[in-house]
PDB file of C-alpha atoms and ligand atoms in Angstrom:
ATOM      1  CA  MET A   1       0.000   0.000   0.000  1.00 81.00           C
ATOM      2  CA  THR A   2       1.306   3.447  -0.707  1.00 95.00           C
ATOM      3  CA  ALA A   3       1.425   6.136   1.947  1.00 98.00           C
ATOM      4  CA  ARG A   4      -1.065   8.912   2.467  1.00 98.00           C
ATOM      5  CA  ILE A   5       0.482  12.025   0.903  1.00 98.00           C
ATOM      6  CA  LEU A   6       0.655  14.999   3.285  1.00 99.00           C
ATOM      7  CA  ASP A   7      -0.013  17.826   0.849  1.00 98.00           C
ATOM      8  CA  GLY A   8       1.841  20.980   1.909  1.00 98.00           C
ATOM      9  CA  LEU A   9       0.190  23.077  -0.800  1.00 98.00           C
ATOM     10  CA  LYS A  10      -3.273  22.221   0.522  1.00 98.00           C
ATOM     11  CA  ILE A  11      -2.254  23.018   4.114  1.00 98.00           C
ATOM     12  CA  ARG A  12      -0.657  26.283   2.937  1.00 98.00           C
ATOM     13  CA  ASP A  13      -3.955  27.250   1.262  1.00 98.00           C
ATOM     14  CA  GLU A  14      -5.875  26.498   4.481  1.00 98.00           C
ATOM     15  CA  ILE A  15      -3.514  28.631   6.579  1.00 98.00           C
ATOM     16  CA  PHE A  16      -3.451  31.425   3.975  1.00 98.00           C
ATOM     17  CA  ALA A  17      -7.255  31.610   4.090  1.00 98.00           C
ATOM     18  CA  GLU A  18      -7.126  31.951   7.903  1.00 98.00           C
ATOM     19  CA  LEU A  19      -4.342  34.542   7.735  1.00 98.00           C
ATOM     20  CA  LYS A  20      -6.192  36.603   5.116  1.00 98.00           C
ATOM     21  CA  ASP A  21      -9.137  36.957   7.510  1.00 97.00           C
ATOM     22  CA  GLU A  22      -6.858  37.913  10.378  1.00 97.00           C
ATOM     23  CA  VAL A  23      -4.951  40.469   8.283  1.00 97.00           C
ATOM     24  CA  ARG A  24      -8.260  42.005   7.181  1.00 97.00           C
ATOM     25  CA  LEU A  25      -9.378  42.332  10.820  1.00 96.00           C
ATOM     26  CA  LEU A  26      -6.055  43.805  11.978  1.00 96.00           C
ATOM     27  CA  THR A  27      -5.913  46.214   9.044  1.00 96.00           C
ATOM     28  CA  SER A  28      -9.439  47.457   9.685  1.00 95.00           C
ATOM     29  CA  ALA A  29      -8.331  48.098  13.295  1.00 94.00           C
ATOM     30  CA  GLY A  30      -5.491  50.269  11.930  1.00 95.00           C
ATOM     31  CA  VAL A  31      -2.710  47.686  12.169  1.00 96.00           C
ATOM     32  CA  GLN A  32      -1.555  46.427   8.759  1.00 98.00           C
ATOM     33  CA  PRO A  33       1.106  43.800   9.470  1.00 98.00           C
ATOM     34  CA  GLY A  34       4.347  44.520   7.604  1.00 98.00           C
ATOM     35  CA  LEU A  35       7.427  42.510   6.694  1.00 98.00           C
ATOM     36  CA  ALA A  36      10.804  44.002   5.783  1.00 98.00           C
ATOM     37  CA  ALA A  37      13.217  41.761   3.886  1.00 98.00           C
ATOM     38  CA  VAL A  38      16.914  42.493   3.624  1.00 98.00           C
ATOM     39  CA  LEU A  39      18.505  40.844   0.604  1.00 98.00           C
ATOM     40  CA  VAL A  40      22.252  41.345   0.246  1.00 98.00           C
ATOM     41  CA  GLY A  41      24.040  40.979  -3.093  1.00 96.00           C
ATOM     42  CA  ASP A  42      22.893  38.934  -6.075  1.00 94.00           C
ATOM     43  CA  ASN A  43      22.658  35.307  -4.932  1.00 95.00           C
ATOM     44  CA  SER A  44      20.056  33.964  -7.383  1.00 95.00           C
ATOM     45  CA  ALA A  45      18.543  31.397  -4.972  1.00 94.00           C
ATOM     46  CA  SER A  46      18.144  34.100  -2.287  1.00 97.00           C
ATOM     47  CA  GLN A  47      16.578  36.459  -4.830  1.00 97.00           C
ATOM     48  CA  LEU A  48      14.041  33.788  -5.748  1.00 96.00           C
ATOM     49  CA  TYR A  49      13.189  33.049  -2.076  1.00 96.00           C
ATOM     50  CA  VAL A  50      12.751  36.715  -1.223  1.00 98.00           C
ATOM     51  CA  LYS A  51      10.621  37.318  -4.324  1.00 98.00           C
ATOM     52  CA  SER A  52       8.281  34.504  -3.207  1.00 98.00           C
ATOM     53  CA  LYS A  53       8.132  35.958   0.317  1.00 98.00           C
ATOM     54  CA  ILE A  54       7.174  39.409  -0.994  1.00 98.00           C
ATOM     55  CA  ALA A  55       4.590  37.843  -3.349  1.00 98.00           C
ATOM     56  CA  ALA A  56       3.041  35.987  -0.387  1.00 98.00           C
ATOM     57  CA  CYS A  57       2.779  39.292   1.525  1.00 98.00           C
ATOM     58  CA  GLU A  58       0.932  40.830  -1.418  1.00 98.00           C
ATOM     59  CA  GLN A  59      -1.400  37.843  -1.667  1.00 98.00           C
ATOM     60  CA  LEU A  60      -2.353  38.150   2.013  1.00 98.00           C
ATOM     61  CA  GLY A  61      -2.615  41.939   2.250  1.00 98.00           C
ATOM     62  CA  LEU A  62       0.552  42.418   4.306  1.00 98.00           C
ATOM     63  CA  ALA A  63       2.735  45.456   3.718  1.00 98.00           C
ATOM     64  CA  SER A  64       6.239  44.615   2.541  1.00 98.00           C
ATOM     65  CA  ALA A  65       9.507  46.408   2.006  1.00 98.00           C
ATOM     66  CA  LEU A  66      12.612  45.114   0.292  1.00 98.00           C
ATOM     67  CA  LEU A  67      16.053  46.477   1.128  1.00 98.00           C
ATOM     68  CA  THR A  68      18.900  45.443  -1.173  1.00 98.00           C
ATOM     69  CA  PRO A  69      22.313  46.517   0.101  1.00 98.00           C
ATOM     70  CA  PRO A  70      25.228  45.653  -2.216  1.00 97.00           C
ATOM     71  CA  ALA A  71      27.388  42.526  -1.730  1.00 98.00           C
ATOM     72  CA  SER A  72      30.150  44.826  -0.411  1.00 98.00           C
ATOM     73  CA  VAL A  73      28.048  45.916   2.612  1.00 98.00           C
ATOM     74  CA  THR A  74      29.858  45.970   5.980  1.00 98.00           C
ATOM     75  CA  THR A  75      28.727  44.597   9.334  1.00 98.00           C
ATOM     76  CA  LEU A  76      28.286  48.140  10.654  1.00 98.00           C
ATOM     77  CA  GLU A  77      26.164  49.161   7.675  1.00 98.00           C
ATOM     78  CA  MET A  78      24.001  46.062   8.118  1.00 98.00           C
ATOM     79  CA  LEU A  79      23.639  46.829  11.829  1.00 98.00           C
ATOM     80  CA  ALA A  80      22.433  50.339  10.939  1.00 98.00           C
ATOM     81  CA  ILE A  81      19.843  48.897   8.530  1.00 98.00           C
ATOM     82  CA  VAL A  82      18.546  46.481  11.173  1.00 98.00           C
ATOM     83  CA  GLU A  83      18.418  49.234  13.828  1.00 98.00           C
ATOM     84  CA  ASP A  84      16.330  51.403  11.480  1.00 98.00           C
ATOM     85  CA  LEU A  85      13.897  48.541  10.951  1.00 98.00           C
ATOM     86  CA  ASN A  86      13.775  47.862  14.703  1.00 98.00           C
ATOM     87  CA  ARG A  87      12.695  51.488  15.238  1.00 98.00           C
ATOM     88  CA  ASP A  88      10.116  51.548  12.428  1.00 98.00           C
ATOM     89  CA  ASN A  89       6.717  50.885  13.997  1.00 97.00           C
ATOM     90  CA  ASN A  90       5.223  49.851  10.641  1.00 97.00           C
ATOM     91  CA  VAL A  91       7.663  46.942  10.429  1.00 98.00           C
ATOM     92  CA  ASP A  92       6.440  43.907  12.377  1.00 98.00           C
ATOM     93  CA  GLY A  93       8.802  41.328  10.936  1.00 98.00           C
ATOM     94  CA  ILE A  94      12.449  41.592   9.904  1.00 98.00           C
ATOM     95  CA  LEU A  95      13.877  38.968   7.612  1.00 98.00           C
ATOM     96  CA  VAL A  96      17.598  39.006   6.884  1.00 98.00           C
ATOM     97  CA  GLN A  97      17.993  36.548   4.042  1.00 98.00           C
ATOM     98  CA  LEU A  98      20.889  34.134   4.550  1.00 96.00           C
ATOM     99  CA  PRO A  99      23.604  33.525   3.548  1.00 96.00           C
ATOM    100  CA  LEU A 100      25.267  36.890   4.149  1.00 98.00           C
ATOM    101  CA  PRO A 101      28.610  37.705   2.455  1.00 98.00           C
ATOM    102  CA  PRO A 102      31.710  36.479   4.338  1.00 98.00           C
ATOM    103  CA  GLN A 103      32.784  39.963   5.531  1.00 98.00           C
ATOM    104  CA  VAL A 104      29.491  40.372   7.423  1.00 98.00           C
ATOM    105  CA  ASP A 105      29.252  38.947  10.947  1.00 98.00           C
ATOM    106  CA  ALA A 106      25.954  37.089  10.467  1.00 98.00           C
ATOM    107  CA  LYS A 107      25.560  36.154  14.148  1.00 97.00           C
ATOM    108  CA  ARG A 108      25.922  39.782  15.174  1.00 98.00           C
ATOM    109  CA  ILE A 109      23.308  40.850  12.611  1.00 98.00           C
ATOM    110  CA  LEU A 110      20.806  38.201  13.687  1.00 98.00           C
ATOM    111  CA  GLU A 111      21.316  39.173  17.338  1.00 98.00           C
ATOM    112  CA  ALA A 112      20.637  42.830  16.488  1.00 98.00           C
ATOM    113  CA  VAL A 113      17.094  42.054  15.297  1.00 98.00           C
ATOM    114  CA  ASP A 114      14.478  43.055  17.894  1.00 98.00           C
ATOM    115  CA  PRO A 115      13.235  39.673  19.229  1.00 98.00           C
ATOM    116  CA  ALA A 116       9.661  41.024  18.942  1.00 98.00           C
ATOM    117  CA  LYS A 117      10.254  41.259  15.160  1.00 98.00           C
ATOM    118  CA  ASP A 118      12.279  38.050  14.789  1.00 98.00           C
ATOM    119  CA  VAL A 119       9.921  36.305  12.337  1.00 98.00           C
ATOM    120  CA  ASP A 120      12.654  33.847  11.293  1.00 98.00           C
ATOM    121  CA  GLY A 121      12.975  32.697  14.915  1.00 98.00           C
ATOM    122  CA  PHE A 122      16.789  32.791  14.688  1.00 97.00           C
ATOM    123  CA  HIS A 123      17.469  35.193  17.601  1.00 97.00           C
ATOM    124  CA  PRO A 124      18.936  33.584  20.765  1.00 97.00           C
ATOM    125  CA  VAL A 125      16.007  35.063  22.736  1.00 98.00           C
ATOM    126  CA  SER A 126      13.530  33.285  20.426  1.00 98.00           C
ATOM    127  CA  LEU A 127      15.491  30.049  20.833  1.00 97.00           C
ATOM    128  CA  GLY A 128      15.580  30.499  24.613  1.00 97.00           C
ATOM    129  CA  ARG A 129      11.818  30.995  24.706  1.00 98.00           C
ATOM    130  CA  LEU A 130      11.374  27.812  22.681  1.00 98.00           C
ATOM    131  CA  VAL A 131      13.691  25.802  24.951  1.00 98.00           C
ATOM    132  CA  SER A 132      11.822  26.934  28.054  1.00 97.00           C
ATOM    133  CA  GLY A 133       8.370  26.410  26.533  1.00 95.00           C
ATOM    134  CA  ARG A 134       7.434  30.109  26.573  1.00 96.00           C
ATOM    135  CA  PRO A 135       5.337  31.561  23.752  1.00 95.00           C
ATOM    136  CA  GLY A 136       7.381  33.245  21.029  1.00 96.00           C
ATOM    137  CA  LEU A 137       8.336  33.230  17.375  1.00 98.00           C
ATOM    138  CA  VAL A 138       9.482  29.814  16.176  1.00 98.00           C
ATOM    139  CA  ALA A 139      11.710  29.066  13.162  1.00 98.00           C
ATOM    140  CA  CYS A 140       9.493  28.692  10.114  1.00 98.00           C
ATOM    141  CA  THR A 141      10.453  25.274   8.735  1.00 98.00           C
ATOM    142  CA  PRO A 142      10.054  23.289  11.985  1.00 98.00           C
ATOM    143  CA  ALA A 143       6.891  25.266  12.832  1.00 98.00           C
ATOM    144  CA  GLY A 144       5.588  24.274   9.379  1.00 98.00           C
ATOM    145  CA  CYS A 145       6.375  20.600  10.022  1.00 99.00           C
ATOM    146  CA  MET A 146       4.311  20.766  13.233  1.00 98.00           C
ATOM    147  CA  GLU A 147       1.400  22.349  11.327  1.00 98.00           C
ATOM    148  CA  ILE A 148       1.525  19.494   8.816  1.00 99.00           C
ATOM    149  CA  LEU A 149       1.417  16.909  11.630  1.00 99.00           C
ATOM    150  CA  ARG A 150      -1.361  18.688  13.558  1.00 98.00           C
ATOM    151  CA  ARG A 151      -3.560  19.500  10.586  1.00 98.00           C
ATOM    152  CA  SER A 152      -3.186  15.941   9.285  1.00 98.00           C
ATOM    153  CA  ASN A 153      -4.260  14.557  12.691  1.00 98.00           C
ATOM    154  CA  ILE A 154      -1.051  12.573  13.156  1.00 98.00           C
ATOM    155  CA  PRO A 155      -0.885  11.601  16.857  1.00 98.00           C
ATOM    156  CA  ILE A 156       2.211  13.130  18.475  1.00 98.00           C
ATOM    157  CA  GLU A 157       1.687  12.570  22.203  1.00 98.00           C
ATOM    158  CA  GLY A 158       3.590   9.482  23.319  1.00 98.00           C
ATOM    159  CA  ALA A 159       4.942   8.846  19.802  1.00 99.00           C
ATOM    160  CA  ASN A 160       8.564   7.895  19.221  1.00 99.00           C
ATOM    161  CA  ALA A 161       9.887  10.737  17.097  1.00 99.00           C
ATOM    162  CA  VAL A 162      13.292  10.629  15.426  1.00 99.00           C
ATOM    163  CA  VAL A 163      14.836  13.813  14.061  1.00 99.00           C
ATOM    164  CA  LEU A 164      17.717  13.354  11.620  1.00 98.00           C
ATOM    165  CA  GLY A 165      19.905  16.460  11.615  1.00 98.00           C
ATOM    166  CA  ARG A 166      20.803  18.880  14.407  1.00 98.00           C
ATOM    167  CA  SER A 167      20.951  22.271  12.694  1.00 97.00           C
ATOM    168  CA  ASP A 168      20.008  25.412  14.631  1.00 95.00           C
ATOM    169  CA  ILE A 169      17.391  26.242  11.992  1.00 95.00           C
ATOM    170  CA  VAL A 170      15.601  22.890  11.660  1.00 98.00           C
ATOM    171  CA  GLY A 171      16.809  19.875  13.667  1.00 98.00           C
ATOM    172  CA  LYS A 172      17.156  21.449  17.130  1.00 98.00           C
ATOM    173  CA  PRO A 173      13.917  23.489  17.112  1.00 98.00           C
ATOM    174  CA  MET A 174      12.048  20.542  15.552  1.00 98.00           C
ATOM    175  CA  ALA A 175      13.156  18.239  18.367  1.00 98.00           C
ATOM    176  CA  LEU A 176      12.058  20.811  20.966  1.00 98.00           C
ATOM    177  CA  LEU A 177       8.634  21.293  19.354  1.00 98.00           C
ATOM    178  CA  LEU A 178       8.048  17.541  19.244  1.00 98.00           C
ATOM    179  CA  MET A 179       9.181  17.218  22.853  1.00 98.00           C
ATOM    180  CA  HIS A 180       6.796  19.997  23.950  1.00 98.00           C
ATOM    181  CA  ALA A 181       4.023  18.106  22.122  1.00 98.00           C
ATOM    182  CA  ASN A 182       4.865  15.117  24.373  1.00 98.00           C
ATOM    183  CA  ALA A 183       6.669  12.922  21.853  1.00 99.00           C
ATOM    184  CA  THR A 184       9.673  10.878  22.955  1.00 99.00           C
ATOM    185  CA  VAL A 185      12.402  12.423  20.852  1.00 99.00           C
ATOM    186  CA  THR A 186      15.693  11.059  19.563  1.00 99.00           C
ATOM    187  CA  ILE A 187      18.049  13.385  17.706  1.00 98.00           C
ATOM    188  CA  CYS A 188      20.415  11.742  15.224  1.00 98.00           C
ATOM    189  CA  HIS A 189      23.380  13.231  13.383  1.00 98.00           C
ATOM    190  CA  SER A 190      26.414  12.282  11.320  1.00 97.00           C
ATOM    191  CA  LYS A 191      28.107  10.494  14.238  1.00 98.00           C
ATOM    192  CA  THR A 192      25.049   8.481  15.343  1.00 98.00           C
ATOM    193  CA  ARG A 193      25.634   4.725  15.506  1.00 98.00           C
ATOM    194  CA  ASP A 194      23.088   2.169  14.201  1.00 98.00           C
ATOM    195  CA  LEU A 195      21.052   4.866  12.481  1.00 98.00           C
ATOM    196  CA  PRO A 196      18.793   2.495  10.483  1.00 98.00           C
ATOM    197  CA  ASP A 197      17.744   0.710  13.686  1.00 98.00           C
ATOM    198  CA  ILE A 198      16.940   3.983  15.438  1.00 98.00           C
ATOM    199  CA  VAL A 199      14.864   5.210  12.486  1.00 99.00           C
ATOM    200  CA  ARG A 200      13.039   1.839  12.446  1.00 98.00           C
ATOM    201  CA  ARG A 201      11.678   2.626  15.925  1.00 98.00           C
ATOM    202  CA  ALA A 202      10.193   5.959  14.828  1.00 99.00           C
ATOM    203  CA  ASP A 203       6.456   6.536  14.660  1.00 99.00           C
ATOM    204  CA  ILE A 204       7.378   9.960  13.288  1.00 99.00           C
ATOM    205  CA  ALA A 205      10.651  10.478  11.394  1.00 99.00           C
ATOM    206  CA  VAL A 206      11.797  13.955  10.395  1.00 99.00           C
ATOM    207  CA  ALA A 207      14.634  13.979   7.862  1.00 98.00           C
ATOM    208  CA  ALA A 208      16.610  17.223   7.805  1.00 98.00           C
ATOM    209  CA  MET A 209      20.243  16.473   7.165  1.00 97.00           C
ATOM    210  CA  GLY A 210      20.525  17.632   3.560  1.00 97.00           C
ATOM    211  CA  LYS A 211      21.529  14.368   1.860  1.00 98.00           C
ATOM    212  CA  ALA A 212      19.495  13.297  -1.161  1.00 98.00           C
ATOM    213  CA  GLY A 213      17.584  10.032  -0.691  1.00 98.00           C
ATOM    214  CA  PHE A 214      19.612   9.164   2.421  1.00 98.00           C
ATOM    215  CA  VAL A 215      16.830   7.581   4.522  1.00 98.00           C
ATOM    216  CA  GLN A 216      16.203   4.212   2.920  1.00 98.00           C
ATOM    217  CA  ALA A 217      12.710   2.769   2.464  1.00 98.00           C
ATOM    218  CA  ASP A 218      13.508  -0.218   4.694  1.00 98.00           C
ATOM    219  CA  TRP A 219      14.559   2.070   7.567  1.00 98.00           C
ATOM    220  CA  VAL A 220      10.986   3.327   7.788  1.00 98.00           C
ATOM    221  CA  LYS A 221       8.694   1.446  10.157  1.00 98.00           C
ATOM    222  CA  PRO A 222       5.658   0.256   8.189  1.00 98.00           C
ATOM    223  CA  GLY A 223       2.883   2.800   8.712  1.00 98.00           C
ATOM    224  CA  ALA A 224       5.149   5.514  10.200  1.00 99.00           C
ATOM    225  CA  THR A 225       4.789   9.193   9.375  1.00 99.00           C
ATOM    226  CA  VAL A 226       7.719  10.660   7.451  1.00 99.00           C
ATOM    227  CA  ILE A 227       8.377  14.389   7.237  1.00 99.00           C
ATOM    228  CA  ASP A 228      10.987  15.097   4.574  1.00 98.00           C
ATOM    229  CA  VAL A 229      12.592  18.514   4.956  1.00 98.00           C
ATOM    230  CA  GLY A 230      15.274  17.942   2.307  1.00 98.00           C
ATOM    231  CA  THR A 231      15.349  19.769  -1.009  1.00 97.00           C
ATOM    232  CA  ASN A 232      18.286  18.536  -3.045  1.00 97.00           C
ATOM    233  CA  THR A 233      18.649  19.340  -6.731  1.00 97.00           C
ATOM    234  CA  ILE A 234      19.961  16.271  -8.553  1.00 98.00           C
ATOM    235  CA  LYS A 235      21.632  16.769 -11.928  1.00 98.00           C
ATOM    236  CA  ASP A 236      23.679  13.570 -12.209  1.00 98.00           C
ATOM    237  CA  PRO A 237      21.763  11.112 -14.464  1.00 98.00           C
ATOM    238  CA  SER A 238      23.114   8.001 -12.713  1.00 97.00           C
ATOM    239  CA  GLU A 239      22.014   9.326  -9.312  1.00 98.00           C
ATOM    240  CA  ALA A 240      18.594  10.256 -10.695  1.00 98.00           C
ATOM    241  CA  GLU A 241      18.233   6.740 -12.132  1.00 97.00           C
ATOM    242  CA  ARG A 242      19.246   5.129  -8.855  1.00 96.00           C
ATOM    243  CA  LEU A 243      16.730   7.206  -6.863  1.00 98.00           C
ATOM    244  CA  LEU A 244      13.861   7.149  -9.334  1.00 98.00           C
ATOM    245  CA  ARG A 245      14.098   3.644 -10.794  1.00 97.00           C
ATOM    246  CA  ASN A 246      10.561   2.888  -9.566  1.00 98.00           C
ATOM    247  CA  PHE A 247       9.139   6.222 -10.769  1.00 98.00           C
ATOM    248  CA  PRO A 248       9.351   6.160 -14.571  1.00 97.00           C
ATOM    249  CA  ALA A 249       7.257   9.322 -15.025  1.00 97.00           C
ATOM    250  CA  ARG A 250       9.548  11.350 -12.744  1.00 97.00           C
ATOM    251  CA  LEU A 251      12.627   9.886 -14.414  1.00 98.00           C
ATOM    252  CA  GLU A 252      11.245  10.872 -17.809  1.00 97.00           C
ATOM    253  CA  LYS A 253      10.702  14.406 -16.520  1.00 97.00           C
ATOM    254  CA  PHE A 254      14.305  14.473 -15.255  1.00 98.00           C
ATOM    255  CA  ARG A 255      15.530  13.464 -18.727  1.00 97.00           C
ATOM    256  CA  THR A 256      13.617  16.363 -20.299  1.00 98.00           C
ATOM    257  CA  LYS A 257      14.499  18.959 -17.685  1.00 98.00           C
ATOM    258  CA  GLY A 258      18.010  17.877 -16.697  1.00 98.00           C
ATOM    259  CA  SER A 259      17.365  18.154 -12.953  1.00 98.00           C
ATOM    260  CA  VAL A 260      15.010  16.863 -10.283  1.00 98.00           C
ATOM    261  CA  LEU A 261      14.249  17.841  -6.685  1.00 98.00           C
ATOM    262  CA  ILE A 262      14.789  14.960  -4.238  1.00 98.00           C
ATOM    263  CA  GLY A 263      14.217  14.967  -0.471  1.00 98.00           C
ATOM    264  CA  ASP A 264      16.437  13.471   2.229  1.00 98.00           C
ATOM    265  CA  VAL A 265      14.242  10.361   2.118  1.00 98.00           C
ATOM    266  CA  HIS A 266      14.492   7.805  -0.671  1.00 98.00           C
ATOM    267  CA  PRO A 267      11.397   8.104  -2.911  1.00 98.00           C
ATOM    268  CA  ASP A 268      10.729   4.347  -2.428  1.00 98.00           C
ATOM    269  CA  ALA A 269       9.745   5.100   1.200  1.00 98.00           C
ATOM    270  CA  VAL A 270       6.284   5.986  -0.109  1.00 98.00           C
ATOM    271  CA  ASN A 271       5.724   2.202  -0.106  1.00 98.00           C
ATOM    272  CA  THR A 272       6.627   1.680   3.577  1.00 98.00           C
ATOM    273  CA  ALA A 273       5.427   4.867   5.305  1.00 98.00           C
ATOM    274  CA  GLY A 274       1.842   5.334   6.412  1.00 98.00           C
ATOM    275  CA  ALA A 275       1.971   9.057   5.626  1.00 99.00           C
ATOM    276  CA  ILE A 276       4.705  11.085   3.952  1.00 99.00           C
ATOM    277  CA  THR A 277       5.387  14.619   2.769  1.00 99.00           C
ATOM    278  CA  PRO A 278       6.261  14.758  -0.943  1.00 98.00           C
ATOM    279  CA  VAL A 279       9.242  16.655  -2.346  1.00 98.00           C
ATOM    280  CA  PRO A 280       8.417  19.065  -3.835  1.00 98.00           C
ATOM    281  CA  GLY A 281       5.048  20.143  -2.401  1.00 98.00           C
ATOM    282  CA  GLY A 282       5.385  18.981   1.208  1.00 98.00           C
ATOM    283  CA  VAL A 283       7.417  20.944   3.756  1.00 98.00           C
ATOM    284  CA  GLY A 284       8.703  23.467   1.162  1.00 97.00           C
ATOM    285  CA  PRO A 285       5.539  25.605   0.888  1.00 98.00           C
ATOM    286  CA  MET A 286       5.181  25.625   4.683  1.00 98.00           C
ATOM    287  CA  THR A 287       8.313  27.710   5.285  1.00 98.00           C
ATOM    288  CA  ILE A 288       6.917  30.837   3.626  1.00 98.00           C
ATOM    289  CA  THR A 289       3.498  30.076   5.106  1.00 98.00           C
ATOM    290  CA  MET A 290       4.898  30.151   8.635  1.00 98.00           C
ATOM    291  CA  LEU A 291       6.883  33.309   7.874  1.00 98.00           C
ATOM    292  CA  MET A 292       3.577  34.977   7.015  1.00 98.00           C
ATOM    293  CA  SER A 293       1.966  33.494  10.121  1.00 98.00           C
ATOM    294  CA  ASN A 294       4.858  34.732  12.304  1.00 98.00           C
ATOM    295  CA  THR A 295       4.593  38.230  10.817  1.00 98.00           C
ATOM    296  CA  VAL A 296       0.873  38.411  11.598  1.00 98.00           C
ATOM    297  CA  LYS A 297       1.521  37.016  15.087  1.00 98.00           C
ATOM    298  CA  ALA A 298       4.325  39.548  15.676  1.00 98.00           C
ATOM    299  CA  ALA A 299       2.013  42.388  14.616  1.00 98.00           C
ATOM    300  CA  ARG A 300      -0.727  41.164  16.923  1.00 96.00           C
ATOM    301  CA  LEU A 301       1.589  40.739  19.917  1.00 95.00           C
ATOM    302  CA  ARG A 302       3.811  43.796  19.501  1.00 94.00           C
ATOM    303  CA  ARG A 303       1.242  46.374  18.527  1.00 91.00           C
ATOM    304  CA  ALA A 304      -1.231  45.285  21.166  1.00 79.00           C
ATOM    305  CA  SER A 305       1.586  45.510  23.719  1.00 55.00           C
ATOM    306  CA  PRO A 306       2.027  48.538  26.000  1.00 44.00           C
ATOM    307  CA  ARG A 307       5.754  48.513  25.070  1.00 44.00           C
ATOM    308  CA  VAL A 308       4.809  50.442  21.922  1.00 42.00           C
ATOM    309  CA  SER A 309       4.185  53.929  23.256  1.00 39.00           C
ATOM    310  CA  ALA A 310       2.058  56.530  21.507  1.00 38.00           C
ATOM    311  CA  THR A 311       5.137  58.730  20.902  1.00 39.00           C
ATOM    312  CA  GLN A 312       7.011  55.851  19.244  1.00 41.00           C
ATOM    313  CA  SER A 313       4.045  55.152  16.976  1.00 40.00           C
ATOM    314  CA  THR A 314       3.728  58.814  16.009  1.00 36.00           C
ATOM    315  CA  ALA A 315       7.469  59.297  15.561  1.00 36.00           C
ATOM    316  CA  SER A 316       7.734  56.511  13.026  1.00 38.00           C
ATOM    317  CA  ALA A 317       4.429  57.139  11.218  1.00 35.00           C
ATOM    318  CA  ARG A 318       5.118  58.182   7.634  1.00 33.00           C
TER     319      ARG A 318
HETATM  320  N1  GUN B 401      18.103  31.165   3.623  1.00 58.31           N
HETATM  321  C1  GUN B 401      17.632  29.913   3.368  1.00 58.31           C
HETATM  322  N2  GUN B 401      16.535  29.668   4.100  1.00 58.31           N
HETATM  323  C2  GUN B 401      16.304  30.771   4.844  1.00 58.31           C
HETATM  324  C3  GUN B 401      15.301  31.124   5.791  1.00 58.31           C
HETATM  325  O1  GUN B 401      14.392  30.374   6.129  1.00 58.31           O
HETATM  326  N3  GUN B 401      15.413  32.376   6.329  1.00 58.31           N
HETATM  327  C4  GUN B 401      16.407  33.215   5.982  1.00 58.31           C
HETATM  328  N4  GUN B 401      16.434  34.402   6.564  1.00 58.31           N
HETATM  329  N5  GUN B 401      17.343  32.925   5.112  1.00 58.31           N
HETATM  330  C5  GUN B 401      17.287  31.702   4.539  1.00 58.31           C
END
């Protein structure tokens, strides 16, 4: 039997519909949520991501601003940009697109973002709130994985969850979110011993280590839920043939296009899992969705908060 497909595009549409209503309500109360994106240099992947983020803002009725400092920007110049955005009351969310050029101290920039506007969830204060189970802004990709699980009615409480990958952006926050939802969590990484056996115990497996087709179909417990965070572009024909030998239509498409997107889970796992996120169209669309959700949440929390004084609001009104 093949797995139930957890459709990220459908879940995105559901959340977008909810967000649209909330944005309409906030805007009619005089608070139009706004996102500011800082895109440095001319990295084409980053340009594409940021363009999609701005388009999502427009679709939902959020205000957006795009700042594009040159690739030669210094740490001090970036700090000044972030400080300006921190002070601007119309900006609810600040997104500094990564990677930053090597001369810029990325950690320092991310730490300069006002935690109340940290819609990427990368600030140490946001991470600290997550660790201690306090409400706050959570990194978008792991938050999106949780939305997929919840909205698909996958039981989490008491489940054995295995997270593959320990990055600050996905693996670590994902493990914390699952733990707070009362799963029993195991975190695996490149030095983990007996990985296949550990994955075989998982009721929920989250693959986020950035290796194409790494999790084999026979590592997946029959009926388990698999969340595949990986997005790897494969261009090598022999690798594509190895991964897609049981998917002739996808292989044919690869031959026409010259590349294919493959997750961290082998495509054959669709025959062992009970439910699985496809790549593309699973976790991918959820990242931008949760960025929008975080921006609306930040607007709601910050602008309803007494920390924003009347003088501040007036001073930055344009
Ligand atoms: N670069 C790749 N993914 C991301 C992301 O989610 N946020 C930011 N800011 N930069 C990225």
